[in-house]
């Protein structure tokens, strides 16, 4: 067991840090901080991500994927601006969901553009009445000859307002138990009409989260992907990697808060000495460092486990829950250590808090992640 990055990993992480600081951050800072980034800016960002080789990190190499290990992908992801990392996670995961089972002609038409970051793709699964219970979708798929029609509403869809294509989970009818049979369908927004309504969030304000409506949205039947019923399987495959990756994103934000607090308590003097010399302050710093380190190692362990091909459902769920919980706690302590300054806008801690908080919901809420982990521990699914 080696806890040091090897030289290749150190170079990769350093290159990602430079990409982030020298290329991506200037694009983000030239746009308003409190509004979704324009599509042109996102395409510029995707161009840089493609040059770096991470727009299709999880795509099998035989289809032109990067061949990156999930561990290395995690080391890169934790360096990226979180708003970019979350968008990329959706794009990259959706490329996997598209590729697995796409009609060869349709794959030929779209895959290179997704891989090269020229077109952005996302996944629309959640609905007003299907959130944690993601299988209870009611968006309807009707097939008439060589055309298919989609009717329904999707909620909280990352990338929807800047994407070119969506993988939409539709119900292709009910099984013998009356449950929807989920079917993946590719919707090309240049050919099919959908309604888009941006949802304002408390954090990650430059990101994109949409309600999407389908009113007999028409697609060719060749855009149906895989077989009826397999949509859930590909959601889970992608979620298992997304969860520790999201954990690392949240921890990256918390690390920034920790650094701000550390600088503050080193400079700030009260009762005749720097705050950092006080026992209780040092205990807070120790708690913060322990929370960051333990959660980061758990996320990296989950990614390394995925690389071995072993089952990681419980571990990935545990990693995301621990990381997002710890990130929240670290930022809370950072704000407290900064006293009045901690709750001003000047230090930016409140925004970091809101940004990190967002990550406690997508790809599994804290409660659902505990239940997934609990199922692995006990062998019993407790959510039904
Ligand atoms: C930033 C962001 C990005 C997102 N991106 C996407 C996307 O790209 N595509 C997409 O399809 N969706 C996306 N989502 C939606 C996300 O997957 C859902 O919000 C999430 O699954 C939770 O669903 P919900 O909001 O309906 O909450 P609910 O399911 O209503 O849950 C509310 C609360 O009840 C708890 N709860 C639910 N069931 C149980 C149970 N059985 N036992 C105990 N507690 C329970 C939950 O833990 C939670 O705390 C995104 C959401 C966010 C915030």
PDB file of N, CA, C and O and ligand atoms in Angstrom, residues 86 90 123-128 130-133 155-158 201 209 235 358 361-368 371 382-383, ligand 1:
ATOM      1  N   UNK A  86     -18.417  19.328 -12.571  1.00  0.00           N
ATOM      2  CA  UNK A  86     -19.766  18.757 -12.529  1.00  0.00           C
ATOM      3  C   UNK A  86     -20.346  18.641 -13.935  1.00  0.00           C
ATOM      4  O   UNK A  86     -20.984  17.630 -14.276  1.00  0.00           O
ATOM      5  N   UNK A  90     -21.273  15.013 -16.057  1.00  0.00           N
ATOM      6  CA  UNK A  90     -22.518  14.718 -16.766  1.00  0.00           C
ATOM      7  C   UNK A  90     -22.223  14.337 -18.224  1.00  0.00           C
ATOM      8  O   UNK A  90     -22.734  13.343 -18.736  1.00  0.00           O
ATOM      9  N   UNK A 123     -27.704  13.786 -19.303  1.00  0.00           N
ATOM     10  CA  UNK A 123     -28.665  12.713 -19.011  1.00  0.00           C
ATOM     11  C   UNK A 123     -29.860  13.285 -18.268  1.00  0.00           C
ATOM     12  O   UNK A 123     -29.698  13.947 -17.243  1.00  0.00           O
ATOM     13  N   UNK A 124     -31.054  13.002 -18.777  1.00  0.00           N
ATOM     14  CA  UNK A 124     -32.286  13.477 -18.133  1.00  0.00           C
ATOM     15  C   UNK A 124     -33.042  12.272 -17.602  1.00  0.00           C
ATOM     16  O   UNK A 124     -33.663  11.525 -18.368  1.00  0.00           O
ATOM     17  N   UNK A 125     -32.952  12.079 -16.291  1.00  0.00           N
ATOM     18  CA  UNK A 125     -33.649  10.961 -15.653  1.00  0.00           C
ATOM     19  C   UNK A 125     -34.671  11.461 -14.624  1.00  0.00           C
ATOM     20  O   UNK A 125     -35.836  11.089 -14.657  1.00  0.00           O
ATOM     21  N   UNK A 126     -34.226  12.344 -13.710  1.00  0.00           N
ATOM     22  CA  UNK A 126     -35.094  12.787 -12.605  1.00  0.00           C
ATOM     23  C   UNK A 126     -36.339  13.497 -13.121  1.00  0.00           C
ATOM     24  O   UNK A 126     -36.303  14.186 -14.138  1.00  0.00           O
ATOM     25  N   UNK A 127     -37.420  13.323 -12.365  1.00  0.00           N
ATOM     26  CA  UNK A 127     -38.703  13.940 -12.721  1.00  0.00           C
ATOM     27  C   UNK A 127     -39.317  14.547 -11.462  1.00  0.00           C
ATOM     28  O   UNK A 127     -38.881  14.236 -10.343  1.00  0.00           O
ATOM     29  N   UNK A 128     -40.372  15.347 -11.618  1.00  0.00           N
ATOM     30  CA  UNK A 128     -41.008  15.921 -10.424  1.00  0.00           C
ATOM     31  C   UNK A 128     -41.384  14.843  -9.402  1.00  0.00           C
ATOM     32  O   UNK A 128     -41.263  15.068  -8.199  1.00  0.00           O
ATOM     33  N   UNK A 130     -40.076  11.573  -9.510  1.00  0.00           N
ATOM     34  CA  UNK A 130     -39.086  10.487  -9.529  1.00  0.00           C
ATOM     35  C   UNK A 130     -37.710  11.089  -9.264  1.00  0.00           C
ATOM     36  O   UNK A 130     -37.013  11.503 -10.194  1.00  0.00           O
ATOM     37  N   UNK A 131     -37.347  11.206  -7.984  1.00  0.00           N
ATOM     38  CA  UNK A 131     -36.037  11.739  -7.612  1.00  0.00           C
ATOM     39  C   UNK A 131     -35.184  10.597  -7.096  1.00  0.00           C
ATOM     40  O   UNK A 131     -34.602   9.837  -7.881  1.00  0.00           O
ATOM     41  N   UNK A 132     -35.177  10.417  -5.770  1.00  0.00           N
ATOM     42  CA  UNK A 132     -34.426   9.289  -5.203  1.00  0.00           C
ATOM     43  C   UNK A 132     -34.943   7.965  -5.745  1.00  0.00           C
ATOM     44  O   UNK A 132     -34.174   7.035  -5.999  1.00  0.00           O
ATOM     45  N   UNK A 133     -36.247   7.885  -5.910  1.00  0.00           N
ATOM     46  CA  UNK A 133     -36.853   6.656  -6.464  1.00  0.00           C
ATOM     47  C   UNK A 133     -36.792   6.763  -7.988  1.00  0.00           C
ATOM     48  O   UNK A 133     -37.800   6.964  -8.667  1.00  0.00           O
ATOM     49  N   UNK A 155     -36.552  17.013 -14.343  1.00  0.00           N
ATOM     50  CA  UNK A 155     -36.139  18.088 -13.421  1.00  0.00           C
ATOM     51  C   UNK A 155     -34.657  17.990 -13.092  1.00  0.00           C
ATOM     52  O   UNK A 155     -34.124  16.892 -13.064  1.00  0.00           O
ATOM     53  N   UNK A 156     -34.049  19.122 -12.769  1.00  0.00           N
ATOM     54  CA  UNK A 156     -32.686  19.171 -12.233  1.00  0.00           C
ATOM     55  C   UNK A 156     -31.677  18.591 -13.210  1.00  0.00           C
ATOM     56  O   UNK A 156     -30.799  17.824 -12.794  1.00  0.00           O
ATOM     57  N   UNK A 157     -31.778  18.921 -14.475  1.00  0.00           N
ATOM     58  CA  UNK A 157     -30.889  18.274 -15.442  1.00  0.00           C
ATOM     59  C   UNK A 157     -29.642  19.125 -15.693  1.00  0.00           C
ATOM     60  O   UNK A 157     -29.709  20.209 -16.292  1.00  0.00           O
ATOM     61  N   UNK A 158     -28.504  18.606 -15.237  1.00  0.00           N
ATOM     62  CA  UNK A 158     -27.214  19.283 -15.436  1.00  0.00           C
ATOM     63  C   UNK A 158     -26.916  19.382 -16.927  1.00  0.00           C
ATOM     64  O   UNK A 158     -27.130  18.419 -17.670  1.00  0.00           O
ATOM     65  N   UNK A 201     -29.869  28.082  -8.604  1.00  0.00           N
ATOM     66  CA  UNK A 201     -29.376  27.363  -7.423  1.00  0.00           C
ATOM     67  C   UNK A 201     -28.697  28.305  -6.447  1.00  0.00           C
ATOM     68  O   UNK A 201     -28.237  29.387  -6.827  1.00  0.00           O
ATOM     69  N   UNK A 209     -28.664  23.978 -14.613  1.00  0.00           N
ATOM     70  CA  UNK A 209     -29.593  22.977 -14.089  1.00  0.00           C
ATOM     71  C   UNK A 209     -30.972  23.350 -14.623  1.00  0.00           C
ATOM     72  O   UNK A 209     -31.423  24.465 -14.414  1.00  0.00           O
ATOM     73  N   UNK A 235     -27.359   3.763 -15.474  1.00  0.00           N
ATOM     74  CA  UNK A 235     -27.342   4.857 -14.490  1.00  0.00           C
ATOM     75  C   UNK A 235     -26.419   4.456 -13.342  1.00  0.00           C
ATOM     76  O   UNK A 235     -25.552   5.223 -12.922  1.00  0.00           O
ATOM     77  N   UNK A 358     -24.325  22.032  -2.564  1.00  0.00           N
ATOM     78  CA  UNK A 358     -25.036  21.508  -3.746  1.00  0.00           C
ATOM     79  C   UNK A 358     -24.737  20.024  -3.942  1.00  0.00           C
ATOM     80  O   UNK A 358     -25.607  19.244  -4.326  1.00  0.00           O
ATOM     81  N   UNK A 361     -26.722  16.503  -2.981  1.00  0.00           N
ATOM     82  CA  UNK A 361     -27.970  16.007  -3.587  1.00  0.00           C
ATOM     83  C   UNK A 361     -27.769  15.161  -4.851  1.00  0.00           C
ATOM     84  O   UNK A 361     -28.305  14.047  -4.933  1.00  0.00           O
ATOM     85  N   UNK A 362     -27.026  15.632  -5.867  1.00  0.00           N
ATOM     86  CA  UNK A 362     -27.013  14.860  -7.121  1.00  0.00           C
ATOM     87  C   UNK A 362     -26.362  13.488  -6.965  1.00  0.00           C
ATOM     88  O   UNK A 362     -25.470  13.316  -6.148  1.00  0.00           O
ATOM     89  N   UNK A 363     -26.838  12.565  -7.736  1.00  0.00           N
ATOM     90  CA  UNK A 363     -26.316  11.189  -7.774  1.00  0.00           C
ATOM     91  C   UNK A 363     -26.416  10.496  -6.418  1.00  0.00           C
ATOM     92  O   UNK A 363     -25.593   9.645  -6.077  1.00  0.00           O
ATOM     93  N   UNK A 364     -27.445  10.855  -5.667  1.00  0.00           N
ATOM     94  CA  UNK A 364     -27.708  10.217  -4.381  1.00  0.00           C
ATOM     95  C   UNK A 364     -27.641  11.218  -3.243  1.00  0.00           C
ATOM     96  O   UNK A 364     -26.585  11.803  -3.008  1.00  0.00           O
ATOM     97  N   UNK A 365     -28.779  11.411  -2.559  1.00  0.00           N
ATOM     98  CA  UNK A 365     -28.778  12.273  -1.365  1.00  0.00           C
ATOM     99  C   UNK A 365     -28.051  11.532  -0.235  1.00  0.00           C
ATOM    100  O   UNK A 365     -27.807  10.321  -0.331  1.00  0.00           O
ATOM    101  N   UNK A 366     -27.775  12.272   0.839  1.00  0.00           N
ATOM    102  CA  UNK A 366     -27.082  11.646   1.976  1.00  0.00           C
ATOM    103  C   UNK A 366     -27.856  10.413   2.467  1.00  0.00           C
ATOM    104  O   UNK A 366     -27.275   9.369   2.758  1.00  0.00           O
ATOM    105  N   UNK A 367     -29.193  10.551   2.547  1.00  0.00           N
ATOM    106  CA  UNK A 367     -30.007   9.443   3.050  1.00  0.00           C
ATOM    107  C   UNK A 367     -29.935   8.229   2.132  1.00  0.00           C
ATOM    108  O   UNK A 367     -29.738   7.086   2.597  1.00  0.00           O
ATOM    109  N   UNK A 368     -30.076   8.466   0.838  1.00  0.00           N
ATOM    110  CA  UNK A 368     -30.064   7.345  -0.113  1.00  0.00           C
ATOM    111  C   UNK A 368     -28.691   6.674  -0.140  1.00  0.00           C
ATOM    112  O   UNK A 368     -28.583   5.442  -0.204  1.00  0.00           O
ATOM    113  N   UNK A 371     -28.400   4.373   2.652  1.00  0.00           N
ATOM    114  CA  UNK A 371     -29.168   3.136   2.423  1.00  0.00           C
ATOM    115  C   UNK A 371     -28.449   2.195   1.448  1.00  0.00           C
ATOM    116  O   UNK A 371     -28.504   0.974   1.603  1.00  0.00           O
ATOM    117  N   UNK A 382     -33.244  -1.284   2.285  1.00  0.00           N
ATOM    118  CA  UNK A 382     -34.191  -0.725   3.270  1.00  0.00           C
ATOM    119  C   UNK A 382     -35.070   0.372   2.692  1.00  0.00           C
ATOM    120  O   UNK A 382     -35.799   1.015   3.425  1.00  0.00           O
ATOM    121  N   UNK A 383     -34.988   0.627   1.385  1.00  0.00           N
ATOM    122  CA  UNK A 383     -35.771   1.756   0.869  1.00  0.00           C
ATOM    123  C   UNK A 383     -37.133   1.359   0.343  1.00  0.00           C
ATOM    124  O   UNK A 383     -37.939   2.197   0.013  1.00  0.00           O
TER     125      UNK A 383
HETATM  126  C1  LIG B   1     -26.816  19.947  -8.740  1.00  0.00           C
HETATM  127  C2  LIG B   1     -27.746  18.847  -9.168  1.00  0.00           C
HETATM  128  C3  LIG B   1     -27.511  18.199 -10.377  1.00  0.00           C
HETATM  129  C4  LIG B   1     -28.383  17.210 -10.822  1.00  0.00           C
HETATM  130  N1  LIG B   1     -28.176  16.657 -12.061  1.00  0.00           N
HETATM  131  C5  LIG B   1     -29.054  15.741 -12.538  1.00  0.00           C
HETATM  132  C6  LIG B   1     -28.911  15.251 -13.872  1.00  0.00           C
HETATM  133  O1  LIG B   1     -28.004  15.626 -14.619  1.00  0.00           O
HETATM  134  N2  LIG B   1     -29.817  14.345 -14.322  1.00  0.00           N
HETATM  135  C7  LIG B   1     -30.831  13.899 -13.544  1.00  0.00           C
HETATM  136  O2  LIG B   1     -31.608  13.073 -14.022  1.00  0.00           O
HETATM  137  N3  LIG B   1     -31.003  14.368 -12.275  1.00  0.00           N
HETATM  138  C8  LIG B   1     -30.145  15.277 -11.756  1.00  0.00           C
HETATM  139  N4  LIG B   1     -30.308  15.793 -10.487  1.00  0.00           N
HETATM  140  C9  LIG B   1     -31.444  15.339  -9.670  1.00  0.00           C
HETATM  141  C10 LIG B   1     -31.006  14.483  -8.499  1.00  0.00           C
HETATM  142  O3  LIG B   1     -30.588  13.227  -8.953  1.00  0.00           O
HETATM  143  C11 LIG B   1     -32.189  14.419  -7.514  1.00  0.00           C
HETATM  144  O4  LIG B   1     -32.398  15.733  -7.008  1.00  0.00           O
HETATM  145  C12 LIG B   1     -31.904  13.454  -6.396  1.00  0.00           C
HETATM  146  O5  LIG B   1     -31.926  12.134  -6.870  1.00  0.00           O
HETATM  147  C13 LIG B   1     -32.910  13.591  -5.238  1.00  0.00           C
HETATM  148  O6  LIG B   1     -34.203  13.607  -5.722  1.00  0.00           O
HETATM  149  P1  LIG B   1     -35.255  14.690  -5.173  1.00  0.00           P
HETATM  150  O7  LIG B   1     -34.621  16.015  -5.334  1.00  0.00           O
HETATM  151  O8  LIG B   1     -36.542  14.448  -5.849  1.00  0.00           O
HETATM  152  O9  LIG B   1     -35.392  14.393  -3.625  1.00  0.00           O
HETATM  153  P2  LIG B   1     -36.356  13.296  -2.948  1.00  0.00           P
HETATM  154  O10 LIG B   1     -36.196  11.989  -3.610  1.00  0.00           O
HETATM  155  O11 LIG B   1     -37.719  13.870  -2.837  1.00  0.00           O
HETATM  156  O12 LIG B   1     -35.715  13.199  -1.497  1.00  0.00           O
HETATM  157  C14 LIG B   1     -35.936  14.192  -0.485  1.00  0.00           C
HETATM  158  C15 LIG B   1     -35.332  13.695   0.807  1.00  0.00           C
HETATM  159  O13 LIG B   1     -35.982  12.467   1.201  1.00  0.00           O
HETATM  160  C16 LIG B   1     -34.997  11.475   1.458  1.00  0.00           C
HETATM  161  N5  LIG B   1     -35.506  10.147   1.086  1.00  0.00           N
HETATM  162  C17 LIG B   1     -36.032   9.779  -0.118  1.00  0.00           C
HETATM  163  N6  LIG B   1     -36.389   8.480  -0.076  1.00  0.00           N
HETATM  164  C18 LIG B   1     -36.065   8.010   1.156  1.00  0.00           C
HETATM  165  C19 LIG B   1     -36.166   6.737   1.801  1.00  0.00           C
HETATM  166  N7  LIG B   1     -36.673   5.660   1.203  1.00  0.00           N
HETATM  167  N8  LIG B   1     -35.740   6.632   3.077  1.00  0.00           N
HETATM  168  C20 LIG B   1     -35.207   7.696   3.721  1.00  0.00           C
HETATM  169  N9  LIG B   1     -35.066   8.923   3.161  1.00  0.00           N
HETATM  170  C21 LIG B   1     -35.495   9.077   1.893  1.00  0.00           C
HETATM  171  C22 LIG B   1     -33.775  11.864   0.623  1.00  0.00           C
HETATM  172  O14 LIG B   1     -32.581  11.365   1.187  1.00  0.00           O
HETATM  173  C23 LIG B   1     -33.845  13.390   0.690  1.00  0.00           C
HETATM  174  O15 LIG B   1     -33.183  13.845   1.823  1.00  0.00           O
HETATM  175  C24 LIG B   1     -29.470  16.806 -10.019  1.00  0.00           C
HETATM  176  C25 LIG B   1     -29.694  17.447  -8.784  1.00  0.00           C
HETATM  177  C26 LIG B   1     -28.854  18.470  -8.371  1.00  0.00           C
HETATM  178  C27 LIG B   1     -29.131  19.167  -7.073  1.00  0.00           C
END
